[in-house]
Coordinates of C-alpha atoms in Angstrom, one line a residue:
X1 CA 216.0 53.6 84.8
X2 CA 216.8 57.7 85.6
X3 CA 218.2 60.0 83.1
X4 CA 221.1 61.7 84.1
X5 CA 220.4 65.0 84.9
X6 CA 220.4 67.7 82.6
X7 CA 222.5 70.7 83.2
X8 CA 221.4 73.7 81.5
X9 CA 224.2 75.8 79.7
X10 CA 225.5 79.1 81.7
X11 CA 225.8 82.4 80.2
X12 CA 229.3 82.5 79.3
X13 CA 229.2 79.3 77.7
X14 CA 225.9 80.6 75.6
X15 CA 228.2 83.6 75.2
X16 CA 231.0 81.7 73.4
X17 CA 228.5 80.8 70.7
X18 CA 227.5 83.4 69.5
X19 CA 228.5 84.9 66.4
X20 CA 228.1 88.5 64.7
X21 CA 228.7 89.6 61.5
X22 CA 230.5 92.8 60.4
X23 CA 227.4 94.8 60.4
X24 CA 226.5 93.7 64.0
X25 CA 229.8 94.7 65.2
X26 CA 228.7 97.9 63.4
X27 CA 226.2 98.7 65.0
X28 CA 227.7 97.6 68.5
X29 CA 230.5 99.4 68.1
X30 CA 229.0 102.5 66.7
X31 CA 231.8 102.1 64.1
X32 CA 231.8 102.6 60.2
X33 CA 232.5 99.3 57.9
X34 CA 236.4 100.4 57.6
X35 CA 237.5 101.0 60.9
X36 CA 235.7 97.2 61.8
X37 CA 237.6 95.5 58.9
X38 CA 240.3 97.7 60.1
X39 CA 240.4 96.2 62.9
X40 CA 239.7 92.6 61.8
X41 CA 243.2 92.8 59.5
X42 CA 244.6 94.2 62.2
X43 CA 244.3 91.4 64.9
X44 CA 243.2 93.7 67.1
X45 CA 239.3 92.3 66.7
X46 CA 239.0 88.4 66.2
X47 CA 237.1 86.6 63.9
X48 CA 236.8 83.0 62.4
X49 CA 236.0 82.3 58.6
X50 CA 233.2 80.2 58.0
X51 CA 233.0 79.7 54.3
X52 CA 233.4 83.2 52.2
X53 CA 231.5 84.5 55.7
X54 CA 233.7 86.3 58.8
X55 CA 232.0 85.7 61.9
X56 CA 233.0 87.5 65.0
X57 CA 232.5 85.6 68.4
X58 CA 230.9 87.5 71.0
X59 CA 234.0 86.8 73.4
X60 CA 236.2 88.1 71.0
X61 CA 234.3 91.3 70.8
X62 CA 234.3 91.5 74.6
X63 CA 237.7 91.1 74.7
X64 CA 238.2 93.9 72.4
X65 CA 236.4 96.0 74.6
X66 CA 237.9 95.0 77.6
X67 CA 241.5 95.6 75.6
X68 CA 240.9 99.1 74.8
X69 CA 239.5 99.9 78.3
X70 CA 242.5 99.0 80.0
X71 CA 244.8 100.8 77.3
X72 CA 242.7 104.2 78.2
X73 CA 242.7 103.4 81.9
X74 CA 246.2 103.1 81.7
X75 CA 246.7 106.4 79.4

């Protein structure tokens, strides 16, 4: 009997599941630890509670970035 074949993940979906923590987004952004909570209890950055821990998917953080890119295009 075959196995069905196996379909390896593609980047976006690997993408979606990753997760940073405020420190990461730190470092990413090149931001201080207020202006990324800042922006987490703002909305304007996205994150999920797991726990006592906020994770911040990597999509979300893309968005974010893509967000503000089109604001200063637009300026």
């Amino acid at each position: 009997m075959a196995s069905p074949p196996t379909t390896a993940p593609c980047a976006e979906a690997a993408q979606a599941l990753d997760l940073f923590t405020g420190p990461q987004v730190m470092a990413r952004l090149q931001l201080g630890r207020s202006a990324v909570y800042d922006l987490l209890r703002s909305g304007q950055l996205a994150s999920i509670t797991l726990g006592r821990a906020r994770r911040i998917p990597a999509h979300a953080l893309t968005d974010f970035i893509r967000t503000r890119l089109d604001q200063e295009a637009a300026a």
